[in-house]
XYZ file of C-alpha atoms in Angstrom:
595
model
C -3.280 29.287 17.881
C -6.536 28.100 16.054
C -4.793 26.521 13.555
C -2.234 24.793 15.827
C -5.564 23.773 17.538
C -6.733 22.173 14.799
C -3.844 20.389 13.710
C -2.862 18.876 17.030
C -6.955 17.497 17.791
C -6.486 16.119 14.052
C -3.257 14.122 15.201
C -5.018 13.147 18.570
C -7.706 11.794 16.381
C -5.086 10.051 14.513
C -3.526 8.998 17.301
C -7.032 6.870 18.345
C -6.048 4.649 15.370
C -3.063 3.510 16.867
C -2.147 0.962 19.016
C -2.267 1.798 22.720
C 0.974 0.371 23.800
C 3.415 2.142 21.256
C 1.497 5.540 22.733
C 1.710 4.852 26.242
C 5.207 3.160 26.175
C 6.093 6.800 24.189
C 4.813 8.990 26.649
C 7.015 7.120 29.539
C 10.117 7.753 27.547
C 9.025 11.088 26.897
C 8.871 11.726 30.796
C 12.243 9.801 31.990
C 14.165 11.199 29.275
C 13.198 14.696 30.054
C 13.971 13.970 34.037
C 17.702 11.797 33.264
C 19.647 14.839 31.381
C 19.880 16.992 34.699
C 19.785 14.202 36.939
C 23.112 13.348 35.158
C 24.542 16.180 35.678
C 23.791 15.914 39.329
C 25.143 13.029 39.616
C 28.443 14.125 38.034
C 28.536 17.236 40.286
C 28.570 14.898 43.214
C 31.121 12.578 41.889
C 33.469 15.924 41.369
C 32.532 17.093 45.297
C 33.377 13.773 46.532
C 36.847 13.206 44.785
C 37.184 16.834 46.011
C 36.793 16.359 49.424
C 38.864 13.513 49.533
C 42.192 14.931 47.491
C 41.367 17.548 49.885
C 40.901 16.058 53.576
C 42.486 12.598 52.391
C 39.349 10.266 52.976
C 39.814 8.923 50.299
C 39.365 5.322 51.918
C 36.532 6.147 53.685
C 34.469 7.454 51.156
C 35.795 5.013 48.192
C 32.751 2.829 47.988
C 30.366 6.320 48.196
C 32.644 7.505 44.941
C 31.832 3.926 43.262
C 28.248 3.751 44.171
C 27.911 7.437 42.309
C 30.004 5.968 39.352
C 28.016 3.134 38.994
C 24.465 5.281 39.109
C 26.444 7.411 36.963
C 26.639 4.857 34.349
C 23.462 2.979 35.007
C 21.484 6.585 34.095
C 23.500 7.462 31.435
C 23.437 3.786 29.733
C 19.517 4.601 30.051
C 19.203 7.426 28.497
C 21.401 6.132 25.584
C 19.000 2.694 25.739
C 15.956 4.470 25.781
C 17.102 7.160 23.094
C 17.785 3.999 20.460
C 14.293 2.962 21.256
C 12.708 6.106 20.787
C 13.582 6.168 17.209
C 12.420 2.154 16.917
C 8.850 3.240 18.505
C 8.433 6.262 16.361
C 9.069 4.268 13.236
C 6.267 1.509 14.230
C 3.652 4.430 15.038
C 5.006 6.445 11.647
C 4.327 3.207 9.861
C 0.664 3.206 11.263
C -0.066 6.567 11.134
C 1.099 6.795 7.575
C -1.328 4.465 6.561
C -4.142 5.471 8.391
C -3.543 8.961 6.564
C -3.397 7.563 2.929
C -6.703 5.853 4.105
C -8.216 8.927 5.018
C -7.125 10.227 1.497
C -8.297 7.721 -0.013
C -11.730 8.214 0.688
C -11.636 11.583 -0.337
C -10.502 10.635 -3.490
C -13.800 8.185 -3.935
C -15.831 11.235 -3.220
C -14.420 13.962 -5.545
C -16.026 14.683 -8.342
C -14.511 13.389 -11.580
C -13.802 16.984 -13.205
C -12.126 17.954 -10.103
C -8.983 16.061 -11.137
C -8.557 17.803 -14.170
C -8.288 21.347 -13.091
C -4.142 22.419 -12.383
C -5.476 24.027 -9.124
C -6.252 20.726 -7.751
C -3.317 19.012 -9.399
C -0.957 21.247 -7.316
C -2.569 20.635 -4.453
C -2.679 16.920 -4.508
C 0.858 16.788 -5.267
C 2.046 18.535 -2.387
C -0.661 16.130 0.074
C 0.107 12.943 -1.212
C 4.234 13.971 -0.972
C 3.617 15.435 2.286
C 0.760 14.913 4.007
C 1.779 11.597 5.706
C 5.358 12.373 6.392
C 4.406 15.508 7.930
C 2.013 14.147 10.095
C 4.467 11.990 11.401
C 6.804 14.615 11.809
C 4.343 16.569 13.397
C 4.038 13.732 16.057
C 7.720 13.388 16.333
C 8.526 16.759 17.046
C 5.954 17.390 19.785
C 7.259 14.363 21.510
C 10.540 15.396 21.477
C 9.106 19.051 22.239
C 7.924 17.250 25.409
C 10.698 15.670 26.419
C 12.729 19.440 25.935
C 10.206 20.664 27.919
C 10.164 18.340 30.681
C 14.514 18.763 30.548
C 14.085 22.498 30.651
C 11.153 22.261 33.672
C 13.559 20.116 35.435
C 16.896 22.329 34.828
C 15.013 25.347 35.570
C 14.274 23.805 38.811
C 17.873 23.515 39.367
C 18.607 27.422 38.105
C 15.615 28.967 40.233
C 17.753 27.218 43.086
C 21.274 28.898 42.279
C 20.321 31.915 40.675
C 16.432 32.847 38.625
C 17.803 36.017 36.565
C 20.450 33.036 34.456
C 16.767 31.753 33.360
C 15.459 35.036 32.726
C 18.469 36.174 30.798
C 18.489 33.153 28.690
C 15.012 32.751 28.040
C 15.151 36.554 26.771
C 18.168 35.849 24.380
C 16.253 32.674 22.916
C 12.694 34.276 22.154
C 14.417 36.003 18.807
C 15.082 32.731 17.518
C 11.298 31.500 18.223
C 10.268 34.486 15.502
C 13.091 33.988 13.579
C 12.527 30.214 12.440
C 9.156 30.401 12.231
C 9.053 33.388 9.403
C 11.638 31.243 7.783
C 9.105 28.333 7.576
C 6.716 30.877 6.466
C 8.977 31.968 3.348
C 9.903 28.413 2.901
C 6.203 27.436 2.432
C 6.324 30.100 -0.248
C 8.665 28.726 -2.396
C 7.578 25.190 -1.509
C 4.293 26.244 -3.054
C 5.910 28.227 -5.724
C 7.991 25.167 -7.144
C 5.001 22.583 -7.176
C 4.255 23.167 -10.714
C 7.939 22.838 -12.178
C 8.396 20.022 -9.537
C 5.424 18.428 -10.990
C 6.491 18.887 -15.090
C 9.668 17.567 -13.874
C 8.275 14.436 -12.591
C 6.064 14.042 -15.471
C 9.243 14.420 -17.580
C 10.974 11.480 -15.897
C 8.338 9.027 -15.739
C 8.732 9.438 -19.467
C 11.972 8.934 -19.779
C 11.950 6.256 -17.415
C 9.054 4.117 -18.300
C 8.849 1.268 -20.637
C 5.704 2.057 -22.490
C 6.944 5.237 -23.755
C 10.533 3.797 -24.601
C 10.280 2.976 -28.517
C 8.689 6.713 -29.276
C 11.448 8.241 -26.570
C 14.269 6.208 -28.934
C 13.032 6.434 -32.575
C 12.652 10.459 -32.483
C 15.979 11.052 -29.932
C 13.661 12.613 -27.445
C 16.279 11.840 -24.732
C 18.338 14.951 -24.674
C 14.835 17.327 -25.585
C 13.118 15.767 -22.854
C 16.138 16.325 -20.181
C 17.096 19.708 -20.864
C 13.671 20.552 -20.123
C 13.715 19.125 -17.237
C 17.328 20.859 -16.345
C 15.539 24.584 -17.163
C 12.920 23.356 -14.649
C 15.641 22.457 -12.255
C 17.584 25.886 -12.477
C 14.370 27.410 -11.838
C 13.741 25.600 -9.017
C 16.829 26.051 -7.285
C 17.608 29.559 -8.117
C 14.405 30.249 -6.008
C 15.657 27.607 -3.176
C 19.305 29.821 -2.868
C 17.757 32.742 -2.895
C 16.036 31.168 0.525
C 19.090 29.549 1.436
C 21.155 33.310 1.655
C 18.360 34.798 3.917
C 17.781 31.700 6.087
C 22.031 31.398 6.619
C 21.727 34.994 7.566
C 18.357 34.737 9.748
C 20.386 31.543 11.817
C 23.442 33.497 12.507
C 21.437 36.287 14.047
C 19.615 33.955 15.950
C 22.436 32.111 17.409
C 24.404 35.232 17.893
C 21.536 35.808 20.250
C 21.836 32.188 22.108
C 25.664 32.825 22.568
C 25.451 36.083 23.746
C 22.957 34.577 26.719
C 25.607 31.949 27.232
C 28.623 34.323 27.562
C 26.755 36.169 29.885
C 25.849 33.524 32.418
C 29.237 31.552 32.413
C 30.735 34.808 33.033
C 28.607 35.195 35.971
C 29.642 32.000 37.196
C 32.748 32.808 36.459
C 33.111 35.952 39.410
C 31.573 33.625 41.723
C 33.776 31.062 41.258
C 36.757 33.319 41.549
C 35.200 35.246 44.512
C 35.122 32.229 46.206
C 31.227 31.430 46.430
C 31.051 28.607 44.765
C 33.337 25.698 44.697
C 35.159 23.953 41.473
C 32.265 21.189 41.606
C 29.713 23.666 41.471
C 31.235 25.571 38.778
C 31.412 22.330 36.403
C 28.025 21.596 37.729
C 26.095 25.083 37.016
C 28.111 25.606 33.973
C 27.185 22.517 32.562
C 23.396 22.893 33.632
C 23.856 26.480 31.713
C 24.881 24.931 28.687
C 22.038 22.107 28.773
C 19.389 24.460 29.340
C 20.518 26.712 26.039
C 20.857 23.215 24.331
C 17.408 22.222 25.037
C 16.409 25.907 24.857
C 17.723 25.556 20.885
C 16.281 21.903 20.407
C 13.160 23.446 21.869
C 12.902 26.096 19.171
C 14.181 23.817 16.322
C 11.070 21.681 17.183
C 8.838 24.232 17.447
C 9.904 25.671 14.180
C 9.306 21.970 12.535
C 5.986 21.734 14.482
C 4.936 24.884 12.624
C 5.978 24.018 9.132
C 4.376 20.625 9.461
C 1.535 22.990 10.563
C 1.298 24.682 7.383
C 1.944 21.411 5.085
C -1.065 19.377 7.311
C -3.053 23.055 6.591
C -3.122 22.021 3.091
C -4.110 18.679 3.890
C -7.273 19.887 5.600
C -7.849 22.426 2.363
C -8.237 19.144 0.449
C -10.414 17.317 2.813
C -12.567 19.844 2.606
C -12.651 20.071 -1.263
C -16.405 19.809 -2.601
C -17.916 15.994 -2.686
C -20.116 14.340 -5.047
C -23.874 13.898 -3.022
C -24.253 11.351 -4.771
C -23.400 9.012 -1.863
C -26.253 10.026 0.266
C -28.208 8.483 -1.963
C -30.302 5.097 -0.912
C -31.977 4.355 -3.636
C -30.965 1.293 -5.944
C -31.214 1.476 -9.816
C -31.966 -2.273 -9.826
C -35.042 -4.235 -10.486
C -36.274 -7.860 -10.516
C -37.770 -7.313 -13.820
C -34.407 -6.776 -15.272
C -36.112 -4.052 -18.213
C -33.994 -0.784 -18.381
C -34.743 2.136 -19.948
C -32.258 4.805 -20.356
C -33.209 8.510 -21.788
C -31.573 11.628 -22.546
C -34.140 14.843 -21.793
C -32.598 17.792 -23.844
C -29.183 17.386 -22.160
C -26.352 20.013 -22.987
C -22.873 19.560 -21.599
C -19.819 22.583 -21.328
C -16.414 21.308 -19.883
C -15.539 22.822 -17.366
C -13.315 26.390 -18.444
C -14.526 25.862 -21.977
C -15.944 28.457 -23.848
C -18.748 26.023 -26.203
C -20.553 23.562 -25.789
C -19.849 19.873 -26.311
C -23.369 18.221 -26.069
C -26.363 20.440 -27.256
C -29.591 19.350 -26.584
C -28.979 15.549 -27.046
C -32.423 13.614 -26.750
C -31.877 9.763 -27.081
C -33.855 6.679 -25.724
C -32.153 2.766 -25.401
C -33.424 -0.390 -23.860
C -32.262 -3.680 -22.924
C -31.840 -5.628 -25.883
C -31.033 -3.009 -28.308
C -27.578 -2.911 -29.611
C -26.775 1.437 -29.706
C -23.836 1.764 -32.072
C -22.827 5.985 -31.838
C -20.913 7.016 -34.603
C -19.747 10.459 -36.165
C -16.286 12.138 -36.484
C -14.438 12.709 -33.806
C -15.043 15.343 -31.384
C -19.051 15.094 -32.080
C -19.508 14.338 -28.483
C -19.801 10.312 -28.551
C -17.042 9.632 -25.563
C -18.666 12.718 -24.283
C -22.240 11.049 -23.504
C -20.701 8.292 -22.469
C -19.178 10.025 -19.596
C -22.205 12.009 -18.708
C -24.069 8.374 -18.919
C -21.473 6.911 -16.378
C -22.029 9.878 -13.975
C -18.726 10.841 -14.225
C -20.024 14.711 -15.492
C -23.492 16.012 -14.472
C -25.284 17.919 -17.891
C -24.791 21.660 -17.774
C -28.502 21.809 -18.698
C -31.408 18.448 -18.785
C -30.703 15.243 -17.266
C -30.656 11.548 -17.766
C -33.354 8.955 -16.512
C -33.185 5.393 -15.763
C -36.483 3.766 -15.885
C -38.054 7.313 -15.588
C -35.940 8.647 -12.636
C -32.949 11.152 -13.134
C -29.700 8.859 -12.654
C -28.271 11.439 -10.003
C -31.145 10.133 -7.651
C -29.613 7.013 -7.523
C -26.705 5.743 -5.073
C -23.601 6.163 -7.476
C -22.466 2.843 -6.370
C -25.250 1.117 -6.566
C -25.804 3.584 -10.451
C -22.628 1.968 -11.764
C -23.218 -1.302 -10.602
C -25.451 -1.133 -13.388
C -22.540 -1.403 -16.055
C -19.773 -2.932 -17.997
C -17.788 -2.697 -20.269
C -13.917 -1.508 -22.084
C -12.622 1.791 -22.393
C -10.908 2.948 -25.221
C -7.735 3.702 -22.821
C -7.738 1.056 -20.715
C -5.439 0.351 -18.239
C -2.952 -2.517 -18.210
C -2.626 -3.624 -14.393
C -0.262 -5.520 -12.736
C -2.947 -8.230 -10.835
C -3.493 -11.921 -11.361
C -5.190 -12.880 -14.112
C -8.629 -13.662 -12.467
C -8.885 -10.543 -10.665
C -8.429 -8.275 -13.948
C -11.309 -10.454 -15.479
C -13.277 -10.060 -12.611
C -13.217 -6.238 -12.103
C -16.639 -5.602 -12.223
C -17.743 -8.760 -9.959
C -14.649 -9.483 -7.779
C -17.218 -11.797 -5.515
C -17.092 -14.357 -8.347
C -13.299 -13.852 -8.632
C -12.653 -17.389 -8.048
C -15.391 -18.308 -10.513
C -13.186 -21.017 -12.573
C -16.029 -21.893 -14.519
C -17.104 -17.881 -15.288
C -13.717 -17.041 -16.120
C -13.234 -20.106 -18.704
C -16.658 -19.020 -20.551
C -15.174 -14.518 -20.322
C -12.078 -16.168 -21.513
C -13.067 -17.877 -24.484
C -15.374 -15.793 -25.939
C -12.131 -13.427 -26.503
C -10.178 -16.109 -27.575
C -7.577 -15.427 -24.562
C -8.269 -18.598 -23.067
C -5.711 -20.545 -24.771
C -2.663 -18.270 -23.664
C -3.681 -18.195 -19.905
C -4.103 -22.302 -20.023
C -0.419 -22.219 -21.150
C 0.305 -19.962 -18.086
C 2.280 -21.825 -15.271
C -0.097 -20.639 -13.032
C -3.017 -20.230 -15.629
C -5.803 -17.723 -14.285
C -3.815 -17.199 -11.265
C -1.073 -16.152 -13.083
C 0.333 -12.374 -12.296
C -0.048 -10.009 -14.957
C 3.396 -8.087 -16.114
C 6.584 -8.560 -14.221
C 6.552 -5.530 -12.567
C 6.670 -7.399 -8.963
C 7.321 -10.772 -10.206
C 9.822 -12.170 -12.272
C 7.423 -15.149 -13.794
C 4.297 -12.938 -14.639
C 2.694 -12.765 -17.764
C 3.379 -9.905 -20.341
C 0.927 -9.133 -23.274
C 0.551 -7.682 -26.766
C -1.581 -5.159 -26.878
C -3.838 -7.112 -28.832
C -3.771 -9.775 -25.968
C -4.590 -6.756 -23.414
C -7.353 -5.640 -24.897
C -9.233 -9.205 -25.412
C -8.561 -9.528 -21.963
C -10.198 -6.412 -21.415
C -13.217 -7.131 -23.004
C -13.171 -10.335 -21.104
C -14.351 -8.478 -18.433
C -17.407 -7.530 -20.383
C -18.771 -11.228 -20.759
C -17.671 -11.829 -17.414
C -19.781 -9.130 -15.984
C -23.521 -9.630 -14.673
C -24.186 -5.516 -15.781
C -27.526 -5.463 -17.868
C -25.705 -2.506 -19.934
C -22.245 -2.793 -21.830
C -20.463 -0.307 -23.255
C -17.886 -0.709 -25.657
C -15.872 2.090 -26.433
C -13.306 0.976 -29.387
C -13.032 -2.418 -27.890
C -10.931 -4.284 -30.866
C -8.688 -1.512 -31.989
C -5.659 -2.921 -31.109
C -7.001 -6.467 -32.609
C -6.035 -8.734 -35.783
C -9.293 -9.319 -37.919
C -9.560 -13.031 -36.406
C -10.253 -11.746 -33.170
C -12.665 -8.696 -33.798
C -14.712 -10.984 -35.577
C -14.908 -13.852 -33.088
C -15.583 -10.691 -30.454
C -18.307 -9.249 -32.482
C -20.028 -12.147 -33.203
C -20.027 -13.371 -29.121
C -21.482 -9.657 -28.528
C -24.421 -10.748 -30.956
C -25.269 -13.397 -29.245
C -26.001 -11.524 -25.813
C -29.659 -10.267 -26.165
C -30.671 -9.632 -22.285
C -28.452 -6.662 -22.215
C -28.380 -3.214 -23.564
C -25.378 -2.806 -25.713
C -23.995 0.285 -26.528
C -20.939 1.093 -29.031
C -18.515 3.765 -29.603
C -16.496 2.837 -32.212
C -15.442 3.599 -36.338
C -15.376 -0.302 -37.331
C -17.654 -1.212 -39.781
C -18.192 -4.250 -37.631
C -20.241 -1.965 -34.956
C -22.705 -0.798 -37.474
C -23.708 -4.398 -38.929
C -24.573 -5.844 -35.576
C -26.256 -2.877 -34.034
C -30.003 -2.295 -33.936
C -29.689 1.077 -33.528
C -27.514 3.289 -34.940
C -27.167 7.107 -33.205
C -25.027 9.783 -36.199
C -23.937 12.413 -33.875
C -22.810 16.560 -35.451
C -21.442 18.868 -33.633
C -23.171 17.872 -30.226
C -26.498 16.533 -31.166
C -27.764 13.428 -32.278
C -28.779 14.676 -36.189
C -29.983 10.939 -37.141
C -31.131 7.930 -35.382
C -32.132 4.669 -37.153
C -30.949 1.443 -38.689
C -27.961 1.318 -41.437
C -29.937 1.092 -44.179
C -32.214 3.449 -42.939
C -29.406 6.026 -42.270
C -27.995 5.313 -45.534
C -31.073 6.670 -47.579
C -31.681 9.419 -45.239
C -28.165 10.835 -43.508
C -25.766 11.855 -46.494
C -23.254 12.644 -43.937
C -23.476 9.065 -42.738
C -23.230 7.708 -45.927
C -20.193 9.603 -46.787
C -18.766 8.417 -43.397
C -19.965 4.847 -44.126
C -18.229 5.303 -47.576
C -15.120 6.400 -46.539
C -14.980 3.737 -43.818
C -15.158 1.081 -47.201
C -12.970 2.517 -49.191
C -10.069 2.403 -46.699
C -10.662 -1.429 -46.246
């Protein structure tokens, strides 16, 4: 009961969101829909005592317009109930349509406020699969099963009202034959949940596997090695898997059903037969008959709608539990943070105090006791082979990991004092994986300052430092132009050497007093890189820092960081690191020799 508690003062919350008529109009239906059903019936039951009486005492002229008036209310209430039933479902789909977004709202504030590392763990992975497949169409099944649960209820209030009147032990003996099914259902849901939770990870590979198969950026790999066929008979194992485990289910929950309406009938039987001996012992009339033995057969309907609902009511139950397991999943502090890394002065200092850094689930270290000081105006190039911890400290710099061990200042304070907003606010820059996404032009340059978004002037100036410019001025649209025709037919696809100087673009566009490039002209023809190189150069107000293995990072940095195995082993100019780092030399050398 606590956790039905909990779930239903989590959809009343909900439920504030919406709009007042759609719940108020709802409950109304609820209510007459739950009174019509028997008054139907009633209605019928005098319509059969009327044409009774009058094949019997031939009045039929005298009570004629009494027989039409009940025909007409006959139709008038059942044309109602049909109206208002088509409605229903029209309602529910506007309040579905609000509540599912006010849910993926709610999620996606969670999402701002988990911690980076979080995401990468298969625990979590699981568990944000099944919320984001369920979460919001559960919830609205949650709602739409307790308002038809209502309506039931108010139908079986109202027969029983009827019942109490003819006869109370028909209620008592089909209340008693429907109670199995209650227990019955809900320990199906219970095993269902089970195997729901058991085929998430094979659902989850399987998806994977199709988005491969099915998405254009992985198309010329998926065709030159035939990875077709591999690919989909993995994904049939999966399959087989997954639906052995579902028939297995299936066999108990055909069995479970059978027993429970075996139960329903057998409280049917019982009461028509009843009826039945009454009728033939002449204490009830025909009408009556019809009349009762309909009402019987309403009351087990709604008795069996009633525990089909309740069943769904508790399965949604258990899928909005898990929702509530990831709302409560831990949250970067970071956010309760006021104070603002920025400073009239614009001078920025950033230092590394003995930091060490362990993934988490690894067994060794990746940083180990990294000590490293930039300013604003240096340009930080960090080289070394890979996996010495460069896109490592990047990370740890962006806040997106916290150091096992030491910490990281900005202007003398450690950077986790600082609002993480405000923090990043702080910086720029490419990635070496961007992301290509589907936006207009303007907005993609403007990432990092979406106020100036409509900036012509700023964009021009991001534009042509990249030498992009030219392409967008030949788009129809030109920076308004959409970028890949994934929703329109007209927008702009690009090379990835076009991507990426658009990327950067976002770099010169930016107001950020620190840059960070991170392989920014790998995907670039010489031309290019060396127009983007030389616009970096020019910028001297900012801190610039480099991750990359072009040569053209180490002749315009200041600075120049070798990193080994996790540590910073040499720090100094080229030709300082040259005469003093063999292994940088060698790296240097090799770098030449493959021009």
């Amino acid at each position: 009961m606590t956790k039905l508690w909990r779930v239903y003062k989590f959809i009343f919350e909900r439920f504030s969101h919406l709009e007042r008529w759609l719940i108020y109009t709802s409950i109304i239906m609820m209510i007459a829909l739950g009174l019509l059903s028997p008054l139907i019936s009633f209605l019928m039951k005098k319509i059969i005592e009327t044409i009774e009486y009058c094949s019997t005492y031939d009045q039929k002229f005298n009570l004629y317009e009494v027989l039409v008036f009940l025909c007409v209310l006959f139709v008038i209430f059942a044309s109602i109930k049909e109206v208002l039933s088509i409605c229903r479902f029209t309602l529910y789909h506007l309040m579905g349509i609000e509540l599912t977004f006010d849910i993926q709202s709610l999620i996606l504030k969670k999402i701002q406020k988990i911690p980076y590392k979080t995401f990468f763990t298969q625990k979590f992975q699981n568990l944000y699969t099944t919320v984001l497949k369920n979460s919001t169409t559960e919830c609205f099944k949650m709602v739409t099963a307790t308002a038809n649960l209502t309506t039931v209820a108010i139908e079986l209030f109202s027969i029983s009202f009827v019942l109490v009147y003819f006869k109370a032990g028909v209620i008592f003996i089909l209340l008693l034959c429907t109670i199995p099914s209650v227990f019955i259902k809900c320990k199906t849901q219970n095993e269902f949940m089970a195997v729901y939770n058991e085929n998430t990870k094979l659902e989850r590979k399987n998806i994977y596997l199709f988005n491969i198969l099915t998405d254009k950026n992985y198309l010329k790999e998926i065709r030159l090695f035939n990875l077709e066929n591999n690919f989909f008979s993995k994904m049939k194992i999966n399959f087989d898997r997954i639906l052995f485990k579902w028939k297995l289910l299936g066999k108990k929950e055909i069995k479970k059903i059978i027993l429970a309406q075996l139960f329903s009938y057998f409280g049917i039987l019982l009461s028509i037969g009843y009826i039945i001996r009454i009728t033939l012992d002449k204490y009830i009339d025909i009408s009556d008959f019809v009349f009762y033995s309909g009402i019987i057969i309403s009351f087990q309907t709604a008795c069996a709608n009633f525990v089909i609902q309740i069943s769904e009511n508790y399965k949604s139950t258990l899928f909005i539990e898990q929702l509530f397991d990831f709302l409560l999943l831990e949250e970067d502090d970071f956010f309760t943070h006021s104070l603002s890394p920025q400073n009239k002065s614009k001078l920025y200092t950033i230092e590394f105090h003995n930091v060490t850094f362990r993934y988490p689930g690894n067994s060794q270290n990746t940083l180990n006791g990294v000590n490293l000081k930039m300013i604003v105006g240096e340009k930080v190039s960090l080289v070394g082979e890979n996996g010495c911890g460069k896109s490592t400290l990047i990370n740890l710099l962006l806040r997106h990991y916290t150091p096992t061990s030491g910490y990281i200042s900005l202007n003398n304070i450690d950077i986790q004092k600082y609002d993480l907003i405000e923090y990043r606010k702080m910086f720029s820059g490419i990635y070496q994986d961007f992301q290509k996404i589907a936006v207009p032009i303007n907005e993609y340059i403007a990432f990092s300052n979406m106020d100036h978004s409509q900036n012509l002037e700023k964009l021009k100036s991001a534009a042509q430092k990249t030498m992009i410019n030219k392409l967008i001025e030949k788009s129809p649209q030109k920076y308004n132009t959409q970028l890949t025709q994934l929703f329109e037919n007209n927008g702009l696809e690009l090379s990835g050497g076009q991507w990426q100087r658009l990327a950067v673009s976002r770099a010169f566009f930016s107001d950020a007093p620190i840059l960070i490039f991170d392989e920014p002209t790998s995907a670039m023809d010489a031309l290019s890189e060396a127009n983007i190189y030389n616009e970096i150069d020019k910028i001297d107000e900012k801190l610039i820092i480099f991750v990359s293995h072009r040569m053209y990072a180490l002749k315009y940095a200041t600075k120049i960081v070798y990193m080994e195995n996790g540590t910073v082993a040499k720090t100094g100019s080229h030709d300082e690191l040259i005469t003093k780092c063999e292994k940088y030399k060698k790296l240097f050398m090799a770098q030449c020799e493959a021009l």
